[in-house]
Structures are given as C-alpha cells and as structure tokens.
mmCIF file of C-alpha atoms and ligand atoms in Angstrom:
data_model
loop_
_atom_site.group_PDB
_atom_site.id
_atom_site.type_symbol
_atom_site.label_atom_id
_atom_site.label_comp_id
_atom_site.label_asym_id
_atom_site.label_seq_id
_atom_site.Cartn_x
_atom_site.Cartn_y
_atom_site.Cartn_z
ATOM 1 C CA ALA B 61 -27.357 -11.597 5.596
ATOM 2 C CA LYS B 62 -24.324 -9.473 6.440
ATOM 3 C CA ASN B 63 -24.577 -5.685 6.271
ATOM 4 C CA PRO B 64 -22.738 -4.266 3.294
ATOM 5 C CA VAL B 65 -19.331 -2.682 3.913
ATOM 6 C CA ARG B 66 -18.809 0.718 2.299
ATOM 7 C CA VAL B 67 -15.505 0.905 0.432
ATOM 8 C CA LEU B 68 -14.224 4.214 -0.908
ATOM 9 C CA VAL B 69 -11.852 4.262 -3.872
ATOM 10 C CA THR B 70 -10.468 7.698 -4.731
ATOM 11 C CA GLY B 71 -9.038 8.248 -8.201
ATOM 12 C CA ALA B 72 -11.523 5.608 -9.283
ATOM 13 C CA ALA B 73 -11.559 6.705 -12.933
ATOM 14 C CA GLY B 74 -7.814 6.072 -13.195
ATOM 15 C CA GLN B 75 -5.885 2.955 -14.073
ATOM 16 C CA ILE B 76 -5.645 1.345 -10.659
ATOM 17 C CA GLY B 77 -9.247 2.360 -10.040
ATOM 18 C CA TYR B 78 -10.394 0.495 -13.132
ATOM 19 C CA ALA B 79 -8.511 -2.613 -12.022
ATOM 20 C CA ILE B 80 -9.533 -2.556 -8.370
ATOM 21 C CA VAL B 81 -13.266 -1.844 -8.418
ATOM 22 C CA PRO B 82 -14.199 -5.164 -10.066
ATOM 23 C CA MET B 83 -11.905 -6.992 -7.622
ATOM 24 C CA ILE B 84 -13.682 -5.386 -4.677
ATOM 25 C CA ALA B 85 -17.098 -6.097 -6.201
ATOM 26 C CA ARG B 86 -16.147 -9.767 -6.673
ATOM 27 C CA GLY B 87 -15.117 -10.263 -3.068
ATOM 28 C CA VAL B 88 -11.352 -10.341 -3.619
ATOM 29 C CA MET B 89 -10.816 -7.724 -0.921
ATOM 30 C CA LEU B 90 -13.303 -8.715 1.780
ATOM 31 C CA GLY B 91 -14.148 -12.304 0.969
ATOM 32 C CA PRO B 92 -16.838 -14.052 -1.069
ATOM 33 C CA HIS B 93 -19.600 -13.593 1.510
ATOM 34 C CA GLN B 94 -19.242 -9.893 2.262
ATOM 35 C CA PRO B 95 -21.587 -7.562 0.352
ATOM 36 C CA VAL B 96 -20.113 -4.173 -0.522
ATOM 37 C CA ILE B 97 -21.202 -0.692 -1.539
ATOM 38 C CA LEU B 98 -18.609 1.052 -3.667
ATOM 39 C CA HIS B 99 -17.956 4.759 -3.259
ATOM 40 C CA MET B 100 -15.955 6.145 -6.154
ATOM 41 C CA LEU B 101 -14.395 9.602 -6.138
ATOM 42 C CA ASP B 102 -12.589 11.404 -8.896
ATOM 43 C CA ILE B 103 -12.170 15.018 -9.976
ATOM 44 C CA GLU B 104 -14.341 17.041 -12.332
ATOM 45 C CA PRO B 105 -12.269 16.480 -15.535
ATOM 46 C CA ALA B 106 -12.710 12.723 -15.001
ATOM 47 C CA ALA B 107 -16.406 12.848 -14.137
ATOM 48 C CA GLU B 108 -17.582 11.407 -17.436
ATOM 49 C CA ALA B 109 -15.056 8.565 -17.336
ATOM 50 C CA LEU B 110 -16.088 7.881 -13.738
ATOM 51 C CA ASN B 111 -19.690 7.607 -14.837
ATOM 52 C CA GLY B 112 -18.584 5.096 -17.476
ATOM 53 C CA VAL B 113 -17.024 2.944 -14.757
ATOM 54 C CA ARG B 114 -20.256 3.183 -12.775
ATOM 55 C CA MET B 115 -22.203 2.002 -15.846
ATOM 56 C CA GLU B 116 -19.866 -0.964 -16.298
ATOM 57 C CA LEU B 117 -20.225 -1.957 -12.653
ATOM 58 C CA ILE B 118 -23.971 -2.086 -13.158
ATOM 59 C CA ASP B 119 -23.533 -4.091 -16.359
ATOM 60 C CA ALA B 120 -21.271 -6.607 -14.643
ATOM 61 C CA ALA B 121 -24.196 -7.621 -12.383
ATOM 62 C CA PHE B 122 -21.964 -8.516 -9.428
ATOM 63 C CA PRO B 123 -23.941 -10.472 -6.817
ATOM 64 C CA LEU B 124 -22.008 -8.891 -3.899
ATOM 65 C CA LEU B 125 -22.307 -5.310 -5.115
ATOM 66 C CA LYS B 126 -25.212 -3.672 -3.292
ATOM 67 C CA GLY B 127 -24.736 -0.113 -4.456
ATOM 68 C CA VAL B 128 -22.490 2.383 -6.218
ATOM 69 C CA VAL B 129 -21.845 6.021 -5.350
ATOM 70 C CA ALA B 130 -19.891 7.827 -8.087
ATOM 71 C CA THR B 131 -19.129 11.442 -7.314
ATOM 72 C CA THR B 132 -16.712 14.347 -7.590
ATOM 73 C CA ASP B 133 -17.760 15.630 -4.158
ATOM 74 C CA VAL B 134 -15.269 14.484 -1.547
ATOM 75 C CA GLU B 135 -17.727 14.944 1.347
ATOM 76 C CA GLU B 136 -20.353 12.774 -0.317
ATOM 77 C CA ALA B 137 -17.728 10.183 -1.243
ATOM 78 C CA CYS B 138 -16.548 9.783 2.348
ATOM 79 C CA LYS B 139 -20.022 9.435 3.905
ATOM 80 C CA ASP B 140 -20.082 6.430 6.268
ATOM 81 C CA VAL B 141 -17.236 4.597 4.554
ATOM 82 C CA ASN B 142 -15.699 1.706 6.484
ATOM 83 C CA ILE B 143 -12.652 1.333 4.262
ATOM 84 C CA ALA B 144 -10.915 4.039 2.233
ATOM 85 C CA VAL B 145 -8.467 3.179 -0.528
ATOM 86 C CA MET B 146 -6.774 6.417 -1.533
ATOM 87 C CA VAL B 147 -5.542 6.022 -5.100
ATOM 88 C CA GLY B 148 -6.218 9.545 -6.363
ATOM 89 C CA GLY B 149 -3.400 12.003 -6.491
ATOM 90 C CA PHE B 150 -1.364 14.317 -8.600
ATOM 91 C CA PRO B 151 1.190 12.479 -10.754
ATOM 92 C CA ARG B 152 4.658 13.786 -11.414
ATOM 93 C CA LYS B 153 4.786 15.237 -14.897
ATOM 94 C CA GLU B 154 7.823 15.864 -17.012
ATOM 95 C CA GLY B 155 9.818 18.849 -15.884
ATOM 96 C CA MET B 156 8.098 19.072 -12.496
ATOM 97 C CA GLU B 157 10.140 19.532 -9.348
ATOM 98 C CA ARG B 158 9.672 17.099 -6.465
ATOM 99 C CA LYS B 159 8.505 19.993 -4.357
ATOM 100 C CA ASP B 160 5.749 20.935 -6.820
ATOM 101 C CA VAL B 161 4.348 17.403 -6.870
ATOM 102 C CA MET B 162 4.599 17.211 -3.088
ATOM 103 C CA SER B 163 2.802 20.503 -2.717
ATOM 104 C CA LYS B 164 -0.142 19.364 -4.893
ATOM 105 C CA ASN B 165 -0.479 16.102 -3.004
ATOM 106 C CA VAL B 166 -0.152 17.696 0.401
ATOM 107 C CA SER B 167 -3.137 19.906 -0.318
ATOM 108 C CA ILE B 168 -5.163 16.988 -1.748
ATOM 109 C CA TYR B 169 -4.434 14.768 1.268
ATOM 110 C CA LYS B 170 -5.087 17.549 3.725
ATOM 111 C CA ALA B 171 -8.553 18.154 2.261
ATOM 112 C CA GLN B 172 -9.396 14.470 2.020
ATOM 113 C CA ALA B 173 -8.248 13.906 5.616
ATOM 114 C CA SER B 174 -10.772 16.468 6.817
ATOM 115 C CA ALA B 175 -13.569 14.922 4.762
ATOM 116 C CA LEU B 176 -12.797 11.450 6.104
ATOM 117 C CA GLU B 177 -12.595 12.743 9.641
ATOM 118 C CA LYS B 178 -15.992 14.399 9.334
ATOM 119 C CA HIS B 179 -17.904 11.774 7.376
ATOM 120 C CA ALA B 180 -16.316 8.322 7.509
ATOM 121 C CA ALA B 181 -17.696 5.584 9.765
ATOM 122 C CA PRO B 182 -16.010 5.270 13.154
ATOM 123 C CA ASN B 183 -12.963 3.018 12.968
ATOM 124 C CA CYS B 184 -12.640 3.488 9.200
ATOM 125 C CA LYS B 185 -9.484 1.791 7.884
ATOM 126 C CA VAL B 186 -7.439 3.861 5.443
ATOM 127 C CA LEU B 187 -4.945 2.635 2.843
ATOM 128 C CA VAL B 188 -2.982 5.231 0.872
ATOM 129 C CA VAL B 189 -1.762 4.013 -2.519
ATOM 130 C CA ALA B 190 -1.066 7.288 -4.328
ATOM 131 C CA ASN B 191 2.549 8.445 -4.352
ATOM 132 C CA PRO B 192 4.413 9.579 -2.399
ATOM 133 C CA ALA B 193 2.388 6.975 -0.497
ATOM 134 C CA ASN B 194 4.110 7.097 2.920
ATOM 135 C CA THR B 195 4.129 10.867 3.096
ATOM 136 C CA ASN B 196 0.589 11.251 1.744
ATOM 137 C CA ALA B 197 -0.495 8.875 4.519
ATOM 138 C CA LEU B 198 1.397 10.946 7.067
ATOM 139 C CA ILE B 199 -0.340 14.133 5.909
ATOM 140 C CA LEU B 200 -3.670 12.345 6.057
ATOM 141 C CA LYS B 201 -2.874 11.287 9.628
ATOM 142 C CA GLU B 202 -1.860 14.790 10.698
ATOM 143 C CA PHE B 203 -5.080 16.313 9.396
ATOM 144 C CA SER B 204 -7.485 13.723 10.760
ATOM 145 C CA PRO B 205 -6.571 13.710 14.454
ATOM 146 C CA SER B 206 -9.763 11.916 15.475
ATOM 147 C CA ILE B 207 -9.010 8.879 13.293
ATOM 148 C CA PRO B 208 -6.829 6.486 15.333
ATOM 149 C CA GLU B 209 -3.288 6.506 13.941
ATOM 150 C CA LYS B 210 -3.401 2.700 13.757
ATOM 151 C CA ASN B 211 -6.089 3.060 11.087
ATOM 152 C CA ILE B 212 -3.896 4.935 8.630
ATOM 153 C CA THR B 213 -1.541 2.880 6.479
ATOM 154 C CA CYS B 214 0.156 2.946 3.106
ATOM 155 C CA LEU B 215 0.747 0.318 0.447
ATOM 156 C CA THR B 216 4.073 -1.526 0.312
ATOM 157 C CA ARG B 217 2.432 -4.898 -0.249
ATOM 158 C CA LEU B 218 3.106 -4.603 -3.965
ATOM 159 C CA ASP B 219 6.833 -4.435 -3.225
ATOM 160 C CA HIS B 220 6.436 -7.343 -0.802
ATOM 161 C CA ASN B 221 4.684 -9.416 -3.466
ATOM 162 C CA ARG B 222 7.317 -8.462 -6.030
ATOM 163 C CA ALA B 223 10.013 -9.753 -3.659
ATOM 164 C CA LEU B 224 8.142 -13.049 -3.241
ATOM 165 C CA GLY B 225 7.845 -13.269 -7.022
ATOM 166 C CA GLN B 226 11.579 -12.774 -7.575
ATOM 167 C CA ILE B 227 12.537 -15.434 -5.024
ATOM 168 C CA SER B 228 10.022 -17.933 -6.366
ATOM 169 C CA GLY B 229 11.289 -17.354 -9.913
ATOM 170 C CA ARG B 230 14.888 -17.823 -8.857
ATOM 171 C CA LEU B 231 14.108 -21.098 -7.060
ATOM 172 C CA ASN B 232 11.522 -22.259 -9.546
ATOM 173 C CA VAL B 233 8.973 -22.850 -6.784
ATOM 174 C CA HIS B 234 5.436 -21.561 -6.512
ATOM 175 C CA VAL B 235 5.123 -18.094 -5.005
ATOM 176 C CA SER B 236 2.937 -19.437 -2.190
ATOM 177 C CA ASP B 237 5.871 -21.570 -0.996
ATOM 178 C CA VAL B 238 7.878 -18.437 -0.172
ATOM 179 C CA LYS B 239 7.036 -16.275 2.840
ATOM 180 C CA ASN B 240 8.233 -13.699 5.344
ATOM 181 C CA VAL B 241 10.181 -11.376 3.122
ATOM 182 C CA ILE B 242 10.141 -7.822 4.485
ATOM 183 C CA ILE B 243 9.917 -4.439 2.824
ATOM 184 C CA TRP B 244 11.390 -1.828 5.134
ATOM 185 C CA GLY B 245 10.808 1.887 4.746
ATOM 186 C CA ASN B 246 9.593 4.034 1.919
ATOM 187 C CA HIS B 247 7.612 2.923 -1.120
ATOM 188 C CA SER B 248 10.346 4.332 -3.347
ATOM 189 C CA SER B 249 13.631 3.168 -4.770
ATOM 190 C CA THR B 250 15.249 3.446 -1.300
ATOM 191 C CA GLN B 251 12.994 0.716 0.106
ATOM 192 C CA TYR B 252 14.893 -2.256 1.503
ATOM 193 C CA PRO B 253 13.620 -5.693 0.475
ATOM 194 C CA ASP B 254 15.022 -8.017 3.176
ATOM 195 C CA VAL B 255 15.175 -11.822 2.823
ATOM 196 C CA ASN B 256 17.107 -12.548 6.018
ATOM 197 C CA HIS B 257 14.055 -14.026 7.738
ATOM 198 C CA ALA B 258 12.283 -15.386 4.675
ATOM 199 C CA THR B 259 11.637 -19.085 4.262
ATOM 200 C CA VAL B 260 10.746 -21.455 1.458
ATOM 201 C CA THR B 261 8.802 -24.691 1.764
ATOM 202 C CA THR B 262 10.798 -27.556 0.245
ATOM 203 C CA SER B 263 10.250 -31.327 0.109
ATOM 204 C CA SER B 264 12.364 -31.521 3.258
ATOM 205 C CA GLY B 265 10.470 -28.832 5.177
ATOM 206 C CA GLU B 266 10.733 -25.093 5.652
ATOM 207 C CA LYS B 267 14.212 -23.710 4.922
ATOM 208 C CA PRO B 268 15.745 -20.210 5.094
ATOM 209 C CA VAL B 269 15.703 -18.519 1.689
ATOM 210 C CA ARG B 270 19.391 -17.582 2.136
ATOM 211 C CA GLU B 271 20.325 -21.231 2.532
ATOM 212 C CA VAL B 272 18.285 -22.475 -0.425
ATOM 213 C CA VAL B 273 19.216 -19.663 -2.821
ATOM 214 C CA ALA B 274 22.867 -20.078 -1.725
ATOM 215 C CA ASP B 275 23.959 -16.981 -3.636
ATOM 216 C CA ASP B 276 24.480 -14.056 -1.269
ATOM 217 C CA GLN B 277 25.907 -12.004 -4.086
ATOM 218 C CA TRP B 278 22.600 -12.168 -5.983
ATOM 219 C CA LEU B 279 20.503 -11.668 -2.844
ATOM 220 C CA ASN B 280 22.531 -8.644 -1.715
ATOM 221 C CA SER B 281 22.561 -6.842 -5.017
ATOM 222 C CA GLU B 282 20.525 -7.828 -8.072
ATOM 223 C CA PHE B 283 17.544 -9.120 -6.105
ATOM 224 C CA ILE B 284 17.316 -5.853 -4.160
ATOM 225 C CA THR B 285 17.660 -3.558 -7.154
ATOM 226 C CA THR B 286 15.197 -5.618 -9.222
ATOM 227 C CA VAL B 287 12.522 -5.202 -6.547
ATOM 228 C CA GLN B 288 13.368 -1.525 -6.005
ATOM 229 C CA GLN B 289 13.176 -0.774 -9.714
ATOM 230 C CA ARG B 290 10.332 -3.066 -10.709
ATOM 231 C CA GLY B 291 7.884 -0.168 -10.941
ATOM 232 C CA ALA B 292 10.129 1.586 -13.460
ATOM 233 C CA ALA B 293 10.542 -1.663 -15.442
ATOM 234 C CA ILE B 294 6.755 -1.997 -15.723
ATOM 235 C CA ILE B 295 6.417 1.598 -16.910
ATOM 236 C CA LYS B 296 9.098 0.978 -19.514
ATOM 237 C CA ALA B 297 7.319 -2.136 -20.795
ATOM 238 C CA ARG B 298 3.709 -0.979 -20.596
ATOM 239 C CA LYS B 299 4.214 2.771 -21.016
ATOM 240 C CA LEU B 300 1.882 2.924 -18.039
ATOM 241 C CA SER B 301 2.497 2.220 -14.391
ATOM 242 C CA SER B 302 1.601 -1.042 -12.705
ATOM 243 C CA ALA B 303 -2.136 -1.149 -12.169
ATOM 244 C CA LEU B 304 -3.319 -4.744 -11.958
ATOM 245 C CA SER B 305 -0.566 -5.742 -9.536
ATOM 246 C CA ALA B 306 -1.079 -2.575 -7.492
ATOM 247 C CA ALA B 307 -4.834 -3.220 -7.337
ATOM 248 C CA SER B 308 -4.280 -6.836 -6.354
ATOM 249 C CA ALA B 309 -1.769 -5.851 -3.651
ATOM 250 C CA ALA B 310 -4.196 -3.256 -2.247
ATOM 251 C CA CYS B 311 -6.824 -6.015 -1.945
ATOM 252 C CA ASP B 312 -4.248 -8.270 -0.230
ATOM 253 C CA HIS B 313 -3.369 -5.466 2.194
ATOM 254 C CA ILE B 314 -6.974 -4.817 3.269
ATOM 255 C CA ARG B 315 -7.958 -8.497 3.283
ATOM 256 C CA ASP B 316 -5.110 -9.475 5.602
ATOM 257 C CA TRP B 317 -5.671 -6.436 7.808
ATOM 258 C CA VAL B 318 -9.383 -7.174 8.224
ATOM 259 C CA LEU B 319 -9.402 -10.977 8.129
ATOM 260 C CA GLY B 320 -5.936 -11.680 9.604
ATOM 261 C CA THR B 321 -2.597 -13.010 8.380
ATOM 262 C CA PRO B 322 -2.098 -16.787 8.225
ATOM 263 C CA LYS B 323 -0.423 -18.334 11.267
ATOM 264 C CA GLY B 324 3.364 -18.192 11.049
ATOM 265 C CA SER B 325 3.521 -15.585 8.319
ATOM 266 C CA TRP B 326 3.750 -11.861 8.153
ATOM 267 C CA VAL B 327 3.259 -9.191 5.484
ATOM 268 C CA SER B 328 4.644 -5.691 4.902
ATOM 269 C CA MET B 329 2.552 -2.599 5.591
ATOM 270 C CA GLY B 330 3.423 1.070 5.813
ATOM 271 C CA VAL B 331 2.343 2.045 9.346
ATOM 272 C CA TYR B 332 2.942 4.801 11.865
ATOM 273 C CA SER B 333 6.257 4.034 13.530
ATOM 274 C CA ASP B 334 6.242 3.361 17.273
ATOM 275 C CA GLY B 335 10.028 3.476 17.345
ATOM 276 C CA SER B 336 10.469 -0.256 16.677
ATOM 277 C CA TYR B 337 13.846 -1.245 15.256
ATOM 278 C CA GLY B 338 15.156 2.227 16.012
ATOM 279 C CA ILE B 339 13.022 3.802 13.297
ATOM 280 C CA PRO B 340 12.055 7.324 14.404
ATOM 281 C CA GLU B 341 8.482 7.825 15.579
ATOM 282 C CA GLY B 342 6.400 10.170 13.481
ATOM 283 C CA LEU B 343 7.062 8.484 10.143
ATOM 284 C CA ILE B 344 4.882 6.140 8.130
ATOM 285 C CA TYR B 345 7.409 3.370 7.518
ATOM 286 C CA SER B 346 6.984 -0.116 6.100
ATOM 287 C CA PHE B 347 7.438 -2.873 8.698
ATOM 288 C CA PRO B 348 6.730 -6.599 8.901
ATOM 289 C CA VAL B 349 3.330 -6.983 10.563
ATOM 290 C CA THR B 350 0.917 -9.690 11.564
ATOM 291 C CA CYS B 351 -2.806 -8.964 11.710
ATOM 292 C CA GLU B 352 -5.478 -10.345 13.963
ATOM 293 C CA LYS B 353 -9.051 -9.214 14.674
ATOM 294 C CA GLY B 354 -8.683 -6.191 12.430
ATOM 295 C CA GLU B 355 -5.478 -4.901 14.047
ATOM 296 C CA TRP B 356 -1.910 -5.041 12.812
ATOM 297 C CA SER B 357 1.105 -5.359 15.057
ATOM 298 C CA ILE B 358 4.754 -4.989 14.172
ATOM 299 C CA VAL B 359 6.741 -8.225 14.317
ATOM 300 C CA LYS B 360 9.273 -7.643 17.092
ATOM 301 C CA GLY B 361 12.658 -9.024 17.948
ATOM 302 C CA LEU B 362 14.038 -9.846 14.493
ATOM 303 C CA LYS B 363 17.833 -9.773 14.328
ATOM 304 C CA ILE B 364 19.112 -6.934 12.179
ATOM 305 C CA ASP B 365 22.629 -7.212 10.756
ATOM 306 C CA GLU B 366 24.837 -4.300 9.761
ATOM 307 C CA PHE B 367 23.969 -4.534 6.077
ATOM 308 C CA SER B 368 20.245 -4.292 6.860
ATOM 309 C CA ARG B 369 20.733 -1.557 9.454
ATOM 310 C CA ALA B 370 22.375 0.753 6.935
ATOM 311 C CA LYS B 371 19.631 0.195 4.375
ATOM 312 C CA MET B 372 16.825 0.616 6.926
ATOM 313 C CA ASP B 373 18.357 3.889 8.095
ATOM 314 C CA ALA B 374 18.860 5.197 4.562
ATOM 315 C CA THR B 375 15.188 4.754 3.672
ATOM 316 C CA ALA B 376 14.170 6.322 7.026
ATOM 317 C CA LYS B 377 16.367 9.286 6.206
ATOM 318 C CA GLU B 378 14.579 9.752 2.892
ATOM 319 C CA LEU B 379 11.230 9.702 4.715
ATOM 320 C CA ILE B 380 12.438 12.355 7.156
ATOM 321 C CA GLU B 381 13.397 14.522 4.178
ATOM 322 C CA GLU B 382 10.012 13.940 2.511
ATOM 323 C CA LYS B 383 8.303 14.845 5.763
ATOM 324 C CA SER B 384 10.116 18.154 6.030
ATOM 325 C CA LEU B 385 9.458 18.886 2.361
ATOM 326 C CA ALA B 386 5.760 18.189 2.985
ATOM 327 C CA LYS B 387 5.793 20.421 6.082
ATOM 328 C CA SER B 388 7.403 23.231 4.102
ATOM 329 C CA CYS B 389 4.593 22.933 1.529
ATOM 330 C CA LEU B 390 2.063 23.569 4.283
ATOM 331 C CA ASN B 391 3.533 26.939 5.182
HETATM 332 P P1 NAI X 1145 -3.998 7.440 -12.860
HETATM 333 O O1 NAI X 1145 -3.421 8.758 -13.229
HETATM 334 O O2 NAI X 1145 -4.440 6.503 -13.925
HETATM 335 O O3 NAI X 1145 -5.244 7.676 -11.889
HETATM 336 C C1 NAI X 1145 -5.258 8.624 -10.870
HETATM 337 C C2 NAI X 1145 -6.669 9.162 -10.770
HETATM 338 O O4 NAI X 1145 -6.727 10.042 -9.649
HETATM 339 C C3 NAI X 1145 -7.103 9.977 -11.997
HETATM 340 O O5 NAI X 1145 -8.350 9.487 -12.479
HETATM 341 C C4 NAI X 1145 -7.226 11.394 -11.448
HETATM 342 O O6 NAI X 1145 -8.254 12.141 -12.087
HETATM 343 C C5 NAI X 1145 -7.574 11.093 -9.995
HETATM 344 N N1 NAI X 1145 -7.353 12.225 -9.089
HETATM 345 C C6 NAI X 1145 -6.434 13.214 -9.160
HETATM 346 N N2 NAI X 1145 -6.594 14.081 -8.147
HETATM 347 C C7 NAI X 1145 -7.625 13.628 -7.412
HETATM 348 C C8 NAI X 1145 -8.276 14.101 -6.264
HETATM 349 N N3 NAI X 1145 -7.895 15.218 -5.657
HETATM 350 N N4 NAI X 1145 -9.313 13.372 -5.769
HETATM 351 C C9 NAI X 1145 -9.721 12.255 -6.375
HETATM 352 N N5 NAI X 1145 -9.152 11.754 -7.482
HETATM 353 C C10 NAI X 1145 -8.120 12.443 -7.996
HETATM 354 O O7 NAI X 1145 -2.905 6.755 -11.912
HETATM 355 P P2 NAI X 1145 -2.808 5.239 -11.448
HETATM 356 O O8 NAI X 1145 -1.921 4.496 -12.365
HETATM 357 O O9 NAI X 1145 -4.168 4.721 -11.170
HETATM 358 O O10 NAI X 1145 -1.991 5.419 -10.090
HETATM 359 C C11 NAI X 1145 -2.558 6.118 -9.008
HETATM 360 C C12 NAI X 1145 -1.515 6.427 -7.959
HETATM 361 O O11 NAI X 1145 -1.009 5.234 -7.371
HETATM 362 C C13 NAI X 1145 -0.290 7.173 -8.475
HETATM 363 O O12 NAI X 1145 0.052 8.159 -7.513
HETATM 364 C C14 NAI X 1145 0.774 6.104 -8.521
HETATM 365 O O13 NAI X 1145 2.064 6.665 -8.412
HETATM 366 C C15 NAI X 1145 0.415 5.292 -7.320
HETATM 367 N N6 NAI X 1145 0.926 3.913 -7.289
HETATM 368 C C16 NAI X 1145 1.303 3.415 -6.058
HETATM 369 C C17 NAI X 1145 1.727 2.109 -5.936
HETATM 370 C C18 NAI X 1145 2.104 1.568 -4.595
HETATM 371 O O14 NAI X 1145 2.561 0.415 -4.540
HETATM 372 N N7 NAI X 1145 1.977 2.289 -3.496
HETATM 373 C C19 NAI X 1145 1.830 1.239 -7.104
HETATM 374 C C20 NAI X 1145 1.378 1.837 -8.337
HETATM 375 C C21 NAI X 1145 0.951 3.131 -8.405
#
C-alpha cells in the first residue's frame, strides 16, 4: 500500500475549507489510490467549527482518509506536510483600506512561511488560494528561503476554468472539448484571459477558438470582462464568494502539478516569474504551464500580439504595486 500523503488546508473551518476537505479525502486531488492524512488549521475563534468539520470527516468514513489533525497551532499543522493549500487569510471588510488588508495578510503569510520552512516535509508543494493570492504567495516565498521557489504557487486555475466554461457555453460544446486558454498575471480583475492559442475539438478536428467563435468583438471585450468579474457575480448571486469552484480548481491545480498535464494541453498557474514573456522576475505571475514528474514549466515561445502585450503588462504593473505595498507593510 502507498504511504499516505499529508495535506495541509489552512482556513479549514471556512467556506472553501468545507468544500475542499471532502474532495481531498475522496481522492479528487491526488487520485483514487492515494491515501491521505488531512491537516486542518484555523484560528482560535473558529476552533469549535473546525472540530465540527473534523467530526464530519470521521462520520463520512472515507476509505482513503488515514488520519485527521485539526489544530489552531500553526507549527503542529505544518508538521511533515507534503502539500500545503493556504486558504486561510484576512478578508477585506467594509470600510477597510487595501493597505490594512494587505498588512494583516502579510503578517499571517510571514508567520506561516516560517512554520512551513521549519516543519514541512522536504519538497513540500505550496498552493496559496487566499487573496491577494499572488502577493501572499510572494510573501510566503520571501520568508521561507529554504523552500525551493518552484514549490510556491498561487491559484489562477479557477479563472482558467471559468474561461473554459465561457467558451464552451458560447459554442455549445462540452467544456472538455476546449483547451489551452491562458490566464496571465494577477488573480484580480486585471488578470488577462487570453484565447489566442486556445483550441476546440470539432467534428472536423481541432480548430482555433478564434476561428470557431468568429466574433472578435465578443472575445476581446465581453468574454474578458465576464471572466475577470465572475468572482463578483458569484458573490452577488450567492451573497458568499465562490467556494465549490475554488475548491475544485485547487484540486485541479495540485492534481496536474503532481500527476502531470495531459499531452498537448497546458493549464494556468501563478508561479515565480523567470522573466519569460518580458514579465519582471520577482513576481508571482500566472503563466501557461505544463507539468511533468511533479514539476511545472512555463510554455515558451507563444506569439504575443499588441493587444495581449498591453494587458499582460497592465496586470504585471498591478503586481509590482501590490509587492511594494506588501513591502511597506513589513517596515
Ligand atoms: P472564509 O472566510 O469562509 O474562510 C477563511 C478561513 O480562514 C476562516 O475560517 C478564518 O477563520 C480562517 N483564517 C483566518 N486567518 C487565519 C490564519 N491566520 N490561519 C489560519 N486560518 C485563518 O473564506 P473563503 O470563502 O473560504 O475564502 C478563503 C480565501 O480564498 C479568501 O481570501 C478568498 O478571497 C480567497 N479566494 C481565492 C480564490 C482564488 O481563485 N485564488 C477564489 C475564491 C476565494
């Protein structure tokens, strides 16, 4: 039998936490043959709710679930974890300045970086979900220098999946027939959902999405804003932010990272920029990546037109501003 993999979920008593822990325990993240031990962290005010989630995990009698650690102690939570899904954070509340929210999250991610660095298993893979996801991931990277920078990523797969969903709806094809959209940049409303390299499988083979949609006006405006603002649309409808789709996307992100992307297709991940596509190094920026043997690599050599260039630079600029705001919170 395989050794269990230890998966940490922070903010586990929250909404995404409640959606993701049963997915992980059912093998959605790591496959149907991989036993798991769940580590769940939340803060003291949520301790009782966290214990309730622990009780439900026991009651669900998941065959793959070999153990549960539920704690408010970050050091204990991080002990020997192989995968860390960082969902916990400080949400923006009404009347709060961007800087105040940033400052709270910077101190949370700084502390959790140190705990992961000290206690996580070697080669632990980290996925930051909590907003501002790219910048939280960057802080985590800065304060865990012994964790390889390749192991620290943030979630833009939800945006990627939303883009696939919009194209498939427009063409009335199944979502699995659409591939190779790209989310560039920040997980925020400046992100750039790019369909210039996306394809759709039709009865006469694989065709460029641009050719099949045949409506550049829609692709260059409404499609982009719908994807950028989908999170807000969900909040408006549900009065709560997207949780099931975020949880599902986080599972997709880790699964593809660990088990590999299918041949001929790529996904979007927020990763530490190596300067590809002229994006400054030192940012966590969403790129198209393929994964193999547990490692991602940025898809190189894609043609970037002027329209895309401007949008890719605008979202990079926002990340540079977030980075300096985060830095100023550290002083
Ligand atoms: P939530 O408020 O329901 O849950 C957050 C949980 O984190 C709470 O239980 C809270 O007690 C806990 N928490 C706060 N500080 C913590 C700390 N220092 N350590 C451990 N836990 C802590 O929020 P929800 O809906 O689950 O969303 C979580 C985060 O994910 C938010 O920041 C949200 O903006 C973000 N998000 C990101 C998406 C993405 O695509 N990257 C998509 C959807 C949400």
